[in-house]
mmCIF file of C-alpha atoms in Angstrom:
data_model
loop_
_atom_site.group_PDB
_atom_site.id
_atom_site.type_symbol
_atom_site.label_atom_id
_atom_site.label_comp_id
_atom_site.label_asym_id
_atom_site.label_seq_id
_atom_site.Cartn_x
_atom_site.Cartn_y
_atom_site.Cartn_z
ATOM 1 C CA MET A 1 13.214 -31.772 102.450
ATOM 2 C CA THR A 2 11.777 -31.617 98.951
ATOM 3 C CA ASN A 3 12.253 -28.353 97.059
ATOM 4 C CA GLN A 4 8.794 -27.044 96.219
ATOM 5 C CA ASN A 5 10.029 -24.306 93.862
ATOM 6 C CA PRO A 6 8.003 -24.827 90.656
ATOM 7 C CA THR A 7 10.945 -23.711 88.483
ATOM 8 C CA HIS A 8 13.216 -26.187 90.266
ATOM 9 C CA GLU A 9 10.741 -29.008 89.705
ATOM 10 C CA THR A 10 10.228 -28.062 86.055
ATOM 11 C CA ALA A 11 13.994 -27.993 85.525
ATOM 12 C CA LEU A 12 14.322 -31.468 87.011
ATOM 13 C CA ALA A 13 11.514 -32.714 84.762
ATOM 14 C CA PHE A 14 13.236 -31.251 81.702
ATOM 15 C CA ARG A 15 16.576 -32.767 82.692
ATOM 16 C CA ALA A 16 14.949 -36.196 83.012
ATOM 17 C CA LEU A 17 13.807 -36.096 79.377
ATOM 18 C CA HIS A 18 17.374 -36.549 78.080
ATOM 19 C CA ILE A 19 17.671 -40.314 77.742
ATOM 20 C CA PRO A 20 20.181 -41.917 75.344
ATOM 21 C CA GLY A 21 18.248 -44.183 73.012
ATOM 22 C CA ARG A 22 14.932 -42.519 73.927
ATOM 23 C CA PRO A 23 15.666 -39.009 72.748
ATOM 24 C CA LEU A 24 13.864 -35.812 73.587
ATOM 25 C CA VAL A 25 12.532 -34.607 70.223
ATOM 26 C CA LEU A 26 12.274 -30.841 69.842
ATOM 27 C CA PRO A 27 10.487 -29.188 66.902
ATOM 28 C CA ASN A 28 11.949 -25.731 67.609
ATOM 29 C CA ALA A 29 9.611 -22.752 67.991
ATOM 30 C CA TRP A 30 10.226 -19.039 67.553
ATOM 31 C CA ASP A 31 7.081 -17.273 68.826
ATOM 32 C CA THR A 32 3.980 -17.946 70.897
ATOM 33 C CA ALA A 33 1.957 -19.375 68.014
ATOM 34 C CA SER A 34 4.627 -21.859 66.950
ATOM 35 C CA ALA A 35 5.233 -22.792 70.612
ATOM 36 C CA ARG A 36 1.557 -23.551 71.211
ATOM 37 C CA LEU A 37 1.383 -25.601 68.022
ATOM 38 C CA VAL A 38 4.471 -27.597 69.005
ATOM 39 C CA GLU A 39 2.991 -28.265 72.439
ATOM 40 C CA GLU A 40 -0.379 -29.215 70.928
ATOM 41 C CA ALA A 41 1.386 -31.691 68.617
ATOM 42 C CA GLY A 42 2.556 -33.566 71.707
ATOM 43 C CA ALA A 43 6.074 -32.275 72.386
ATOM 44 C CA SER A 44 7.367 -32.923 75.894
ATOM 45 C CA ALA A 45 9.162 -29.562 75.886
ATOM 46 C CA VAL A 46 9.557 -26.478 73.719
ATOM 47 C CA ALA A 47 12.940 -25.160 72.622
ATOM 48 C CA THR A 48 13.414 -21.853 70.862
ATOM 49 C CA THR A 49 15.490 -21.372 67.740
ATOM 50 C CA SER A 50 17.708 -18.305 67.949
ATOM 51 C CA ALA A 51 17.578 -17.826 64.184
ATOM 52 C CA GLY A 52 13.792 -18.055 63.966
ATOM 53 C CA LEU A 53 13.399 -15.801 66.973
ATOM 54 C CA ALA A 54 15.826 -13.210 65.579
ATOM 55 C CA TRP A 55 14.086 -13.203 62.190
ATOM 56 C CA ASP A 56 10.728 -12.754 63.887
ATOM 57 C CA LEU A 57 12.142 -9.671 65.622
ATOM 58 C CA GLY A 58 13.576 -8.283 62.376
ATOM 59 C CA THR A 59 17.215 -9.113 63.102
ATOM 60 C CA ALA A 60 19.758 -11.429 61.497
ATOM 61 C CA ASP A 61 20.968 -14.470 63.436
ATOM 62 C CA GLY A 62 24.518 -14.592 64.755
ATOM 63 C CA ASP A 63 24.794 -12.615 68.014
ATOM 64 C CA ARG A 64 23.115 -9.548 66.533
ATOM 65 C CA LEU A 65 20.060 -9.610 68.789
ATOM 66 C CA ASP A 66 20.275 -7.903 72.170
ATOM 67 C CA ARG A 67 19.562 -9.750 75.399
ATOM 68 C CA ASP A 68 16.415 -7.883 76.420
ATOM 69 C CA ARG A 69 14.589 -8.386 73.133
ATOM 70 C CA ALA A 70 15.627 -12.030 72.897
ATOM 71 C CA LEU A 71 14.582 -12.926 76.412
ATOM 72 C CA GLY A 72 11.401 -10.920 76.134
ATOM 73 C CA ALA A 73 10.442 -13.301 73.323
ATOM 74 C CA VAL A 74 11.503 -16.311 75.417
ATOM 75 C CA ALA A 75 9.313 -15.079 78.275
ATOM 76 C CA ARG A 76 6.309 -14.885 75.947
ATOM 77 C CA VAL A 77 6.958 -18.445 74.755
ATOM 78 C CA ALA A 78 7.316 -19.734 78.331
ATOM 79 C CA ALA A 79 4.079 -18.015 79.337
ATOM 80 C CA ALA A 80 2.250 -19.563 76.384
ATOM 81 C CA VAL A 81 2.899 -23.249 77.158
ATOM 82 C CA ARG A 82 2.688 -25.672 80.073
ATOM 83 C CA VAL A 83 5.703 -27.791 79.148
ATOM 84 C CA PRO A 84 9.322 -26.930 80.027
ATOM 85 C CA VAL A 85 11.056 -24.371 77.801
ATOM 86 C CA SER A 86 14.702 -24.280 76.741
ATOM 87 C CA ALA A 87 16.114 -21.055 75.318
ATOM 88 C CA ASP A 88 18.692 -20.837 72.548
ATOM 89 C CA ILE A 89 20.792 -17.912 73.793
ATOM 90 C CA GLU A 90 23.409 -18.010 71.010
ATOM 91 C CA SER A 91 26.778 -17.360 72.720
ATOM 92 C CA GLY A 92 25.171 -15.860 75.800
ATOM 93 C CA TYR A 93 24.261 -12.314 74.677
ATOM 94 C CA ALA A 94 27.343 -11.044 76.488
ATOM 95 C CA LYS A 95 30.963 -10.119 75.797
ATOM 96 C CA ASP A 96 32.412 -11.819 78.866
ATOM 97 C CA ALA A 97 31.688 -14.588 81.352
ATOM 98 C CA ALA A 98 30.184 -12.229 83.918
ATOM 99 C CA GLY A 99 27.722 -11.058 81.300
ATOM 100 C CA VAL A 100 26.764 -14.654 80.538
ATOM 101 C CA GLY A 101 25.907 -15.044 84.208
ATOM 102 C CA ASP A 102 23.641 -12.006 83.928
ATOM 103 C CA THR A 103 21.978 -13.581 80.897
ATOM 104 C CA ILE A 104 21.303 -16.797 82.800
ATOM 105 C CA ARG A 105 19.610 -14.879 85.595
ATOM 106 C CA ALA A 106 17.424 -13.219 82.967
ATOM 107 C CA VAL A 107 16.698 -16.608 81.351
ATOM 108 C CA LEU A 108 15.433 -17.975 84.655
ATOM 109 C CA ALA A 109 13.336 -14.863 85.208
ATOM 110 C CA ALA A 110 11.834 -15.427 81.745
ATOM 111 C CA GLY A 111 10.695 -18.895 82.805
ATOM 112 C CA ALA A 112 13.080 -21.132 80.825
ATOM 113 C CA VAL A 113 14.796 -24.111 82.457
ATOM 114 C CA GLY A 114 17.342 -24.946 79.772
ATOM 115 C CA VAL A 115 19.742 -23.093 77.504
ATOM 116 C CA ASN A 116 21.897 -23.687 74.459
ATOM 117 C CA ILE A 117 25.225 -21.840 74.572
ATOM 118 C CA GLU A 118 27.326 -21.989 71.417
ATOM 119 C CA ASP A 119 31.069 -21.690 70.948
ATOM 120 C CA ALA A 120 30.891 -20.016 67.536
ATOM 121 C CA LEU A 121 32.686 -16.692 67.499
ATOM 122 C CA TYR A 122 31.019 -13.649 65.964
ATOM 123 C CA ASP A 123 33.639 -10.956 66.149
ATOM 124 C CA GLY A 124 31.632 -7.748 66.090
ATOM 125 C CA GLU A 125 31.002 -5.485 63.129
ATOM 126 C CA GLY A 126 32.161 -6.835 59.831
ATOM 127 C CA ASP A 127 31.465 -10.434 60.783
ATOM 128 C CA ASP A 128 30.708 -12.219 57.546
ATOM 129 C CA GLY A 129 28.349 -14.702 59.170
ATOM 130 C CA GLU A 130 30.828 -17.517 58.739
ATOM 131 C CA GLY A 131 32.635 -16.912 61.999
ATOM 132 C CA VAL A 132 35.494 -14.656 60.917
ATOM 133 C CA GLY A 133 35.124 -10.944 61.529
ATOM 134 C CA ASP A 134 37.369 -7.940 61.333
ATOM 135 C CA GLY A 135 39.529 -9.296 64.147
ATOM 136 C CA GLY A 136 40.177 -12.519 62.233
ATOM 137 C CA ARG A 137 40.102 -14.621 65.407
ATOM 138 C CA GLY A 138 38.706 -17.694 63.700
ATOM 139 C CA PRO A 139 35.379 -19.495 63.781
ATOM 140 C CA LEU A 140 35.320 -20.756 67.396
ATOM 141 C CA ARG A 141 36.076 -19.345 70.814
ATOM 142 C CA PRO A 142 39.166 -20.743 72.510
ATOM 143 C CA VAL A 143 38.285 -23.731 74.686
ATOM 144 C CA ALA A 144 39.333 -22.071 77.942
ATOM 145 C CA GLU A 145 37.333 -18.931 77.188
ATOM 146 C CA GLN A 146 34.204 -20.902 76.339
ATOM 147 C CA ALA A 147 34.612 -23.097 79.408
ATOM 148 C CA GLU A 148 34.762 -19.951 81.544
ATOM 149 C CA ARG A 149 31.488 -18.742 80.020
ATOM 150 C CA ILE A 150 29.811 -22.085 80.692
ATOM 151 C CA ALA A 151 31.115 -22.094 84.262
ATOM 152 C CA ALA A 152 29.605 -18.644 84.784
ATOM 153 C CA ALA A 153 26.276 -19.907 83.496
ATOM 154 C CA ARG A 154 26.426 -22.892 85.839
ATOM 155 C CA ALA A 155 27.317 -20.714 88.817
ATOM 156 C CA ALA A 156 24.450 -18.297 88.154
ATOM 157 C CA ALA A 157 21.944 -21.140 87.947
ATOM 158 C CA ASP A 158 23.337 -22.788 91.076
ATOM 159 C CA VAL A 159 23.051 -19.565 93.068
ATOM 160 C CA ALA A 160 19.434 -19.303 91.927
ATOM 161 C CA GLY A 161 18.836 -22.875 93.080
ATOM 162 C CA VAL A 162 17.676 -24.050 89.652
ATOM 163 C CA PRO A 163 19.172 -27.182 88.007
ATOM 164 C CA LEU A 164 19.245 -25.442 84.624
ATOM 165 C CA PHE A 165 20.092 -27.812 81.762
ATOM 166 C CA ILE A 166 23.070 -26.279 79.958
ATOM 167 C CA ASN A 167 23.448 -27.663 76.444
ATOM 168 C CA ALA A 168 26.914 -26.765 75.172
ATOM 169 C CA ARG A 169 26.796 -26.319 71.411
ATOM 170 C CA ILE A 170 30.027 -27.175 69.607
ATOM 171 C CA ASP A 171 30.345 -25.904 66.037
ATOM 172 C CA THR A 172 33.437 -27.830 64.968
ATOM 173 C CA VAL A 173 31.567 -29.904 62.383
ATOM 174 C CA LEU A 174 29.161 -27.179 61.251
ATOM 175 C CA ARG A 175 31.964 -24.701 60.590
ATOM 176 C CA GLY A 176 34.583 -27.169 59.378
ATOM 177 C CA ALA A 177 36.774 -26.314 62.352
ATOM 178 C CA GLY A 178 37.513 -29.868 63.460
ATOM 179 C CA GLY A 179 36.432 -33.481 63.435
ATOM 180 C CA VAL A 180 35.446 -35.983 66.086
ATOM 181 C CA GLU A 181 38.690 -35.691 68.085
ATOM 182 C CA GLU A 182 38.498 -31.901 68.368
ATOM 183 C CA THR A 183 34.797 -32.099 69.198
ATOM 184 C CA LEU A 184 35.402 -34.590 72.002
ATOM 185 C CA GLU A 185 38.175 -32.425 73.456
ATOM 186 C CA ARG A 186 35.828 -29.463 73.587
ATOM 187 C CA ALA A 187 32.994 -31.580 74.946
ATOM 188 C CA ALA A 188 35.127 -32.851 77.823
ATOM 189 C CA ALA A 189 36.198 -29.333 78.765
ATOM 190 C CA PHE A 190 32.668 -27.941 78.581
ATOM 191 C CA LEU A 191 31.177 -30.774 80.627
ATOM 192 C CA ALA A 192 33.894 -30.274 83.251
ATOM 193 C CA ALA A 193 32.969 -26.582 83.359
ATOM 194 C CA GLY A 194 29.351 -27.356 84.170
ATOM 195 C CA ALA A 195 27.542 -28.207 80.939
ATOM 196 C CA ASP A 196 24.969 -30.999 81.136
ATOM 197 C CA GLY A 197 24.742 -31.990 77.474
ATOM 198 C CA ILE A 198 26.595 -31.554 74.200
ATOM 199 C CA PHE A 199 25.028 -30.310 70.960
ATOM 200 C CA VAL A 200 26.917 -30.894 67.706
ATOM 201 C CA PRO A 201 25.074 -29.381 64.716
ATOM 202 C CA GLY A 202 26.124 -30.803 61.365
ATOM 203 C CA ALA A 203 26.881 -34.256 62.769
ATOM 204 C CA VAL A 204 24.328 -36.565 61.161
ATOM 205 C CA ASP A 205 26.543 -39.202 59.515
ATOM 206 C CA PRO A 206 25.793 -42.395 61.469
ATOM 207 C CA GLY A 207 29.473 -43.218 61.949
ATOM 208 C CA THR A 208 30.217 -39.754 63.293
ATOM 209 C CA VAL A 209 27.180 -39.772 65.561
ATOM 210 C CA LYS A 210 28.114 -43.201 66.921
ATOM 211 C CA SER A 211 31.642 -41.989 67.707
ATOM 212 C CA LEU A 212 30.307 -38.898 69.458
ATOM 213 C CA VAL A 213 27.816 -40.898 71.525
ATOM 214 C CA ALA A 214 30.637 -43.212 72.622
ATOM 215 C CA GLY A 215 33.059 -40.400 73.388
ATOM 216 C CA VAL A 216 30.862 -37.767 75.052
ATOM 217 C CA GLU A 217 30.324 -38.289 78.788
ATOM 218 C CA GLY A 218 26.835 -36.804 78.671
ATOM 219 C CA PRO A 219 23.659 -36.623 76.562
ATOM 220 C CA LEU A 220 24.301 -35.931 72.876
ATOM 221 C CA ASN A 221 22.046 -33.570 70.899
ATOM 222 C CA VAL A 222 22.030 -33.540 67.087
ATOM 223 C CA LEU A 223 20.408 -31.219 64.574
ATOM 224 C CA VAL A 224 18.103 -32.725 61.944
ATOM 225 C CA GLY A 225 16.442 -31.692 58.734
ATOM 226 C CA PRO A 226 15.745 -33.071 55.269
ATOM 227 C CA GLY A 227 18.178 -35.875 54.459
ATOM 228 C CA ALA A 228 19.150 -36.618 58.063
ATOM 229 C CA PRO A 229 18.610 -40.064 59.603
ATOM 230 C CA SER A 230 15.187 -40.648 61.130
ATOM 231 C CA VAL A 231 14.453 -40.222 64.816
ATOM 232 C CA ALA A 232 14.357 -44.010 65.182
ATOM 233 C CA GLU A 233 17.763 -44.379 63.524
ATOM 234 C CA LEU A 234 19.327 -41.705 65.708
ATOM 235 C CA ALA A 235 17.743 -43.234 68.805
ATOM 236 C CA ALA A 236 19.326 -46.570 67.924
ATOM 237 C CA LEU A 237 22.710 -44.825 67.833
ATOM 238 C CA GLY A 238 22.193 -43.582 71.391
ATOM 239 C CA VAL A 239 21.301 -39.935 70.750
ATOM 240 C CA ALA A 240 19.546 -38.276 73.712
ATOM 241 C CA ARG A 241 18.125 -35.134 72.088
ATOM 242 C CA ILE A 242 17.065 -34.229 68.556
ATOM 243 C CA SER A 243 16.392 -30.671 67.383
ATOM 244 C CA THR A 244 15.159 -29.150 64.144
ATOM 245 C CA GLY A 245 16.780 -25.763 64.766
ATOM 246 C CA SER A 246 15.580 -23.115 62.335
ATOM 247 C CA SER A 247 14.267 -25.627 59.766
ATOM 248 C CA ILE A 248 10.581 -25.299 60.663
ATOM 249 C CA ALA A 249 10.794 -21.502 60.674
ATOM 250 C CA GLN A 250 12.502 -21.626 57.275
ATOM 251 C CA ALA A 251 9.759 -23.854 55.910
ATOM 252 C CA ALA A 252 7.040 -21.560 57.284
ATOM 253 C CA HIS A 253 8.652 -18.487 55.775
ATOM 254 C CA ALA A 254 9.003 -20.305 52.447
ATOM 255 C CA VAL A 255 5.210 -20.653 52.368
ATOM 256 C CA VAL A 256 4.846 -16.904 52.932
ATOM 257 C CA ARG A 257 7.179 -16.052 50.059
ATOM 258 C CA ARG A 258 5.729 -18.670 47.718
ATOM 259 C CA ALA A 259 2.140 -17.576 48.373
ATOM 260 C CA ALA A 260 2.975 -13.883 48.044
ATOM 261 C CA ARG A 261 4.844 -14.367 44.769
ATOM 262 C CA GLU A 262 2.051 -16.511 43.331
ATOM 263 C CA LEU A 263 -0.601 -13.989 44.298
ATOM 264 C CA LEU A 264 1.347 -11.006 42.956
ATOM 265 C CA SER A 265 2.424 -12.672 39.706
ATOM 266 C CA ALA A 266 -0.104 -15.288 38.592
ATOM 267 C CA GLY A 267 -2.952 -13.924 40.670
ATOM 268 C CA THR A 268 -3.739 -17.414 41.974
ATOM 269 C CA TYR A 269 -3.808 -18.924 45.445
ATOM 270 C CA ASP A 270 -2.773 -22.574 45.166
ATOM 271 C CA SER A 271 0.110 -22.094 47.610
ATOM 272 C CA LEU A 272 -2.419 -21.487 50.370
ATOM 273 C CA ALA A 273 -3.862 -24.996 50.122
ATOM 274 C CA GLY A 274 -3.378 -27.121 53.213
ATOM 275 C CA GLY A 275 -3.451 -24.262 55.691
ATOM 276 C CA LEU A 276 -4.705 -24.780 59.216
ATOM 277 C CA ASP A 277 -8.412 -24.362 59.782
ATOM 278 C CA TYR A 278 -9.200 -20.834 60.987
ATOM 279 C CA ALA A 279 -11.514 -21.916 63.801
ATOM 280 C CA GLU A 280 -9.113 -24.589 65.030
ATOM 281 C CA LEU A 281 -6.182 -22.188 65.103
ATOM 282 C CA ASN A 282 -8.220 -19.407 66.662
ATOM 283 C CA THR A 283 -9.466 -21.696 69.393
ATOM 284 C CA LEU A 284 -6.007 -23.070 70.149
ATOM 285 C CA LEU A 285 -4.284 -19.711 70.333
ATOM 286 C CA GLY A 286 -7.175 -17.880 71.945
ATOM 287 C CA GLY A 287 -7.702 -20.367 74.728
ATOM 288 C CA ALA A 288 -6.287 -20.208 78.201
ATOM 289 C CA ARG A 289 -2.785 -21.559 78.782
#
């Protein structure tokens, strides 16, 4: 008998978008306006950026945002668009695996059908943002500990009857904590624990990407920005998902600072050229979902 649960069907549709060589391309959003604009541009799904979302809520990125505020923002994004939504939940907004399970239940209640869960370790107060805090535990969670957190996420989604797409983010390359071999070891453990895909930010060198595609037994997600290979080049390497992360939010905020500084110093407005038409934006964001 076919499951008629709309969330179940949306989750299946999102899962089907991850095709090696025909990647799901995600211009990450951080609020309802950016989500609607991404959808209007033709995106097949909307993924949040934890950094952009945290900044929008007046908090630094890096496990400093609490679960309720983060998922409240995710719920607003999910309510604003018709396409599937994936939520970047940092390391799960929880201290232990049981708490990650609670977060997943809240993610599903918010209307998202995918999550990113990262293995970077932010060790409480005093964390310098580079992964080493007062405890000095190092930049990444131990493999077994992270696998337990992913397994808890999988179990929570399974109990809810939703085929949630769990994208396991591995920060070996981004944080200089390992190369391809270490990344593949983590990927294998996380996939065995219940992850569906592997996300390796910082891996854009074609040789590295090719090795990861060959070695990961699941869809590979890479992070792009200025200087990275094109979507077509990454597709040819077999990548299944491409994300911009916080890059679009950073670019948008750069316009704010540039325009404000120009106005307050030179008293001119050239930085505002090229803005979206007021009526077009008002119609898009004021219309029904």
